[in-house]
XYZ file of C-alpha atoms in Angstrom:
373
model
C -10.174 -21.590 -10.404
C -8.517 -24.715 -11.766
C -4.992 -23.819 -10.685
C -5.447 -21.496 -7.707
C -5.362 -21.807 -3.950
C -6.872 -19.733 -1.166
C -3.659 -17.662 -1.055
C -4.221 -16.117 -4.510
C -6.810 -13.742 -3.009
C -4.433 -12.387 -0.378
C -4.643 -8.871 -1.864
C -8.439 -8.730 -1.583
C -8.332 -10.166 1.944
C -5.794 -7.493 2.912
C -7.400 -4.524 1.149
C -11.013 -5.175 2.062
C -10.307 -6.785 5.420
C -8.408 -3.691 6.570
C -11.533 -1.616 5.875
C -13.726 -3.752 8.102
C -15.132 -6.333 5.695
C -15.140 -9.979 6.792
C -13.407 -11.896 3.991
C -13.052 -15.689 3.755
C -10.883 -17.159 0.987
C -11.923 -20.746 0.286
C -9.917 -23.657 -1.145
C -12.047 -26.754 -1.604
C -10.916 -30.423 -1.418
C -11.313 -32.890 -4.268
C -14.928 -33.181 -5.470
C -15.529 -35.201 -8.618
C -18.923 -33.853 -9.636
C -20.803 -30.565 -9.316
C -23.522 -31.801 -6.953
C -20.985 -32.986 -4.366
C -19.160 -29.655 -4.614
C -22.397 -27.770 -3.857
C -23.163 -30.055 -0.891
C -19.652 -29.622 0.431
C -19.805 -25.824 0.213
C -23.178 -25.820 1.966
C -21.739 -27.878 4.828
C -18.714 -25.579 4.997
C -20.910 -22.495 5.480
C -22.968 -24.351 8.070
C -19.896 -25.367 10.072
C -18.418 -21.847 10.205
C -21.825 -20.366 11.073
C -22.428 -18.288 7.919
C -26.116 -18.168 7.059
C -25.780 -15.875 4.059
C -22.783 -14.614 2.093
C -21.622 -12.546 -0.847
C -19.613 -14.675 -3.304
C -16.707 -13.581 -5.505
C -15.938 -16.375 -7.966
C -13.230 -16.544 -10.619
C -13.327 -18.842 -13.660
C -14.305 -22.348 -12.461
C -14.997 -20.913 -8.999
C -17.592 -18.568 -10.490
C -19.236 -21.418 -12.381
C -19.477 -23.512 -9.209
C -20.826 -20.488 -7.310
C -23.658 -20.300 -9.864
C -24.491 -23.941 -9.150
C -24.601 -23.201 -5.431
C -26.713 -20.059 -5.889
C -29.140 -21.988 -8.080
C -29.714 -24.688 -5.448
C -29.475 -22.488 -2.355
C -30.456 -18.960 -3.411
C -31.429 -18.020 0.151
C -27.825 -18.559 1.277
C -26.398 -16.070 -1.279
C -26.783 -12.300 -0.800
C -25.057 -11.299 -4.041
C -22.448 -12.491 -6.543
C -19.438 -11.145 -8.400
C -18.221 -13.236 -11.323
C -14.768 -12.669 -12.838
C -13.718 -14.317 -16.129
C -16.393 -16.930 -15.502
C -18.932 -18.918 -17.584
C -22.369 -20.554 -17.476
C -21.568 -23.908 -19.117
C -18.579 -26.158 -19.824
C -19.341 -26.849 -23.478
C -15.978 -25.673 -24.915
C -14.115 -27.832 -22.364
C -15.990 -31.074 -22.977
C -13.878 -34.228 -23.293
C -14.735 -37.860 -23.871
C -16.064 -39.841 -20.921
C -13.057 -42.163 -20.908
C -10.619 -39.234 -20.854
C -12.488 -37.546 -18.003
C -12.443 -40.830 -16.085
C -8.677 -41.063 -16.535
C -8.172 -37.673 -14.879
C -8.375 -39.450 -11.543
C -5.445 -41.699 -12.503
C -3.083 -39.464 -14.459
C 0.201 -38.678 -12.645
C 0.623 -35.297 -11.018
C 3.297 -34.001 -13.402
C 1.049 -34.697 -16.416
C -1.899 -32.828 -14.898
C 0.281 -29.833 -14.061
C 1.705 -29.794 -17.578
C -1.805 -29.986 -19.025
C -2.874 -26.926 -17.020
C 0.333 -24.974 -17.670
C -0.071 -25.466 -21.419
C -3.198 -23.308 -21.214
C -1.369 -20.407 -19.548
C -0.539 -17.308 -21.637
C 2.664 -17.543 -23.648
C 5.142 -14.988 -24.932
C 6.129 -11.623 -23.509
C 3.739 -10.269 -20.886
C 3.513 -6.996 -18.973
C 5.454 -7.129 -15.726
C 2.361 -7.260 -13.490
C 0.819 -10.048 -15.593
C 4.035 -12.052 -15.559
C 4.316 -11.706 -11.780
C 0.720 -12.886 -11.411
C 1.347 -15.946 -13.597
C 4.504 -16.796 -11.644
C 2.629 -16.574 -8.349
C -0.184 -18.829 -9.571
C 2.367 -21.358 -10.851
C 4.029 -21.382 -7.422
C 0.666 -21.968 -5.762
C -0.210 -24.757 -8.190
C 2.921 -26.604 -7.098
C 1.295 -27.030 -3.678
C -1.681 -28.934 -5.163
C -1.610 -32.720 -5.306
C -2.820 -35.132 -7.959
C -6.342 -35.437 -6.532
C -6.791 -31.658 -6.311
C -5.772 -31.145 -9.927
C -7.637 -34.170 -11.293
C -10.912 -33.261 -9.549
C -10.786 -29.649 -10.738
C -10.162 -30.668 -14.326
C -13.030 -33.137 -14.021
C -15.405 -30.360 -12.879
C -14.174 -28.271 -15.773
C -14.640 -30.975 -18.422
C -17.851 -32.714 -17.338
C -20.905 -31.617 -19.378
C -22.736 -29.129 -17.183
C -24.824 -25.950 -17.351
C -26.671 -23.631 -14.959
C -29.509 -23.087 -17.418
C -32.081 -24.611 -15.051
C -31.105 -22.136 -12.315
C -31.135 -18.955 -14.405
C -34.624 -17.809 -13.460
C -33.991 -18.265 -9.742
C -30.649 -16.464 -9.812
C -31.985 -13.551 -11.859
C -34.927 -13.084 -9.526
C -33.240 -13.302 -6.154
C -29.520 -12.517 -6.437
C -27.906 -9.161 -7.374
C -24.902 -9.737 -9.622
C -21.886 -7.917 -10.990
C -19.866 -9.356 -13.871
C -16.245 -8.239 -13.604
C -14.088 -8.946 -16.656
C -10.906 -7.806 -18.345
C -10.947 -6.514 -21.912
C -7.508 -7.756 -22.965
C -6.605 -11.251 -24.170
C -7.436 -14.125 -21.840
C -7.591 -17.911 -22.108
C -11.386 -17.977 -21.679
C -13.063 -18.068 -25.145
C -14.987 -14.917 -26.034
C -18.078 -16.988 -26.877
C -18.283 -18.142 -23.235
C -18.216 -14.555 -22.066
C -20.982 -13.601 -24.459
C -23.176 -16.423 -23.190
C -22.616 -15.231 -19.616
C -23.648 -11.683 -20.534
C -26.638 -12.951 -22.483
C -27.940 -15.140 -19.663
C -27.640 -12.385 -17.059
C -28.694 -9.170 -18.784
C -29.727 -7.679 -15.419
C -26.192 -7.917 -14.050
C -24.002 -4.863 -13.671
C -20.862 -4.880 -15.815
C -17.433 -3.732 -14.655
C -14.453 -3.932 -16.995
C -10.754 -3.752 -16.228
C -8.717 -2.499 -19.165
C -5.619 -4.606 -18.525
C -5.676 -7.530 -16.143
C -5.011 -10.744 -18.038
C -6.212 -14.098 -16.711
C -5.490 -13.202 -13.075
C -6.663 -9.584 -12.618
C -7.178 -10.115 -8.880
C -3.369 -10.296 -8.700
C -2.139 -8.084 -11.554
C -4.707 -5.302 -10.897
C -5.643 -6.119 -7.336
C -6.376 -2.539 -6.243
C -8.827 -1.999 -9.086
C -10.504 -5.366 -8.478
C -10.829 -4.602 -4.758
C -12.374 -1.233 -5.621
C -14.978 -2.881 -7.898
C -15.801 -5.435 -5.195
C -16.319 -2.670 -2.649
C -18.511 -0.711 -5.081
C -20.618 -3.839 -5.604
C -20.949 -4.435 -1.858
C -21.993 -0.854 -1.199
C -24.463 -1.155 -4.048
C -26.185 -4.005 -2.209
C -26.063 -2.001 1.036
C -23.170 -3.810 2.707
C -20.685 -1.457 4.321
C -17.484 -1.972 6.338
C -18.080 -3.822 9.565
C -20.931 -5.822 8.055
C -23.472 -3.082 8.789
C -26.233 -1.830 6.527
C -26.461 1.611 4.943
C -28.495 3.111 7.795
C -26.065 2.042 10.514
C -23.017 3.027 8.448
C -24.489 6.456 7.667
C -25.188 7.015 11.353
C -21.627 6.071 12.323
C -20.145 8.197 9.533
C -22.279 11.262 10.226
C -24.163 11.277 6.897
C -27.601 12.868 6.775
C -30.371 10.639 5.524
C -33.860 11.240 4.213
C -36.627 10.187 6.558
C -39.636 9.751 4.322
C -38.453 9.101 0.777
C -39.497 5.917 -0.932
C -35.854 5.287 -1.830
C -34.909 4.963 1.820
C -37.795 2.600 2.535
C -36.795 0.244 -0.252
C -33.021 0.566 -0.402
C -31.876 2.646 2.576
C -29.605 4.801 0.423
C -27.673 7.719 1.790
C -29.400 11.024 1.064
C -28.423 12.608 -2.233
C -28.603 16.398 -2.405
C -30.903 17.841 -5.081
C -29.200 19.504 -8.066
C -28.272 23.121 -7.423
C -30.112 25.876 -9.295
C -28.275 28.105 -11.717
C -26.950 31.309 -10.172
C -28.042 34.750 -11.350
C -25.728 37.266 -12.932
C -25.715 39.386 -9.766
C -24.764 36.369 -7.661
C -21.981 35.462 -10.060
C -20.656 39.052 -9.971
C -20.801 39.060 -6.172
C -18.873 35.786 -6.058
C -16.324 37.172 -8.513
C -15.912 40.274 -6.339
C -15.466 38.112 -3.252
C -12.838 36.027 -5.029
C -11.024 39.212 -6.093
C -11.075 40.585 -2.553
C -9.854 37.257 -1.252
C -7.085 37.289 -3.848
C -6.008 40.776 -2.734
C -6.027 39.719 0.912
C -3.966 36.675 0.032
C -1.533 38.826 -1.954
C -1.220 41.289 0.917
C -0.626 38.449 3.356
C 1.979 36.953 1.030
C 3.865 40.274 0.814
C 3.709 40.664 4.587
C 5.165 37.205 5.060
C 7.907 37.938 2.522
C 8.760 41.211 4.297
C 8.817 39.417 7.637
C 11.079 36.779 6.151
C 13.465 39.419 4.804
C 13.503 41.176 8.190
C 14.306 37.923 9.968
C 17.068 37.165 7.496
C 18.556 40.665 7.971
C 18.405 40.254 11.747
C 20.110 36.865 11.501
C 22.800 38.398 9.264
C 23.364 41.254 11.758
C 23.635 38.869 14.698
C 26.042 36.680 12.729
C 28.182 39.711 11.801
C 28.367 40.836 15.436
C 29.282 37.325 16.496
C 32.086 37.221 13.957
C 33.251 40.681 15.033
C 33.389 39.638 18.684
C 35.178 36.471 17.731
C 37.806 38.395 15.735
C 38.346 40.819 18.636
C 38.787 37.936 21.031
C 41.249 36.298 18.656
C 43.290 39.529 18.521
C 43.413 39.802 22.313
C 44.556 36.222 22.581
C 47.194 36.860 19.914
C 48.543 39.926 21.851
C 48.734 37.941 25.079
C 50.689 35.243 23.317
C 53.106 37.867 21.900
C 53.700 39.363 25.382
C 54.468 35.965 26.820
C 56.885 35.299 23.980
C 58.704 38.662 24.561
C 59.030 37.971 28.289
C 60.423 34.519 27.606
C 62.934 35.942 25.118
C 64.052 38.628 27.655
C 64.528 36.016 30.369
C 66.548 33.861 28.040
C 68.720 36.850 27.010
C 69.449 37.820 30.651
C 70.373 34.232 31.411
C 72.831 34.197 28.527
C 74.426 37.509 29.648
C 74.901 36.209 33.162
C 76.686 33.167 31.827
C 79.035 35.249 29.645
C 80.175 37.712 32.475
C 83.352 36.571 34.499
C 82.937 35.845 38.195
C 84.231 38.581 40.598
C 86.862 37.407 43.078
C 86.474 38.446 46.721
C 88.538 41.499 47.858
C 91.707 40.921 49.829
C 92.934 42.667 53.001
C 96.207 44.429 53.498
C 97.732 41.550 55.334
C 96.217 38.806 53.262
C 98.779 36.557 51.730
C 97.659 34.489 48.838
C 100.580 32.150 49.010
C 100.714 31.770 52.766
C 102.435 28.498 53.548
C 100.985 26.048 55.861
C 102.557 25.937 59.287
C 102.444 27.951 62.409
C 99.922 30.631 62.878
C 100.917 34.235 62.291
C 101.208 35.892 65.637
C 100.070 39.264 64.321
C 96.616 38.024 63.260
């Protein structure tokens, strides 16, 4: 689009790339007319070795993709257009003003684009999407912005390419049904010029549904790709069905032309006897399930009772052990008290003096030895 970068499609690159699709998000340099843009995109595909591609274009990107598909239809496998248009009539400006877009300062060009953004209170996802786009626009320089506005405002239409695109390129038009900046008349002209295209509508997405409703947009893109027989890994329906284990018809005309996965024929209506037999089988199955449920409940109760018994025995053993330990402690205390009491009694009793002999003299004076000893 006018204000986006390659990073704004990060959600689609992540979602679809993780499933096996090869996604390339493109941000083009400054081209000042539509023919040079188409030539530049052709050279880009040639350099990266892409001979044919599926294009998802938003707003101005979708319009430029139509130009490319009109000139090089053999390089486009299919297209998805989101909030896009087939001519620039509502955006036309005077030639002098368009010429000045290459000279206006960067801040003026950014302000001019931001003035077209939705105003007022927005749902949270829409507001986040707008904020992200504004951040990305800050990375664009004056030439990027001026060239994009020039492509948007130059008189141009894809009317001359309509027949070629309708004939050769499958298309899905993916739009939001809430308020957007794109005039409703431009949408109607897109629908009118491509009546063969499939329509996919997102209820709430705003001007940047690939950000605000990225999962839904990715889903619609994948549905479109599967509809044109492109499956994850870049394989066709036959190869994908073989890898996935799907059964396929071998002789139907549908397989020869489109290679669709086999669709089972509609089932016949069942007879009353068959319905009664199925009802009886369901009743028997219900009884078996009920019996199994009761058995499991009984088993659960038995396990709980066993756990309670084991826990009670454990507590009982623990209490008995605690009592034994308590008795041992009491015995030790009694023995200590008895020892202490005996020690106190020994201290209180007077000491016994040694016995004396008949001839012992307590007050014997020092001197000569007694001859009678």
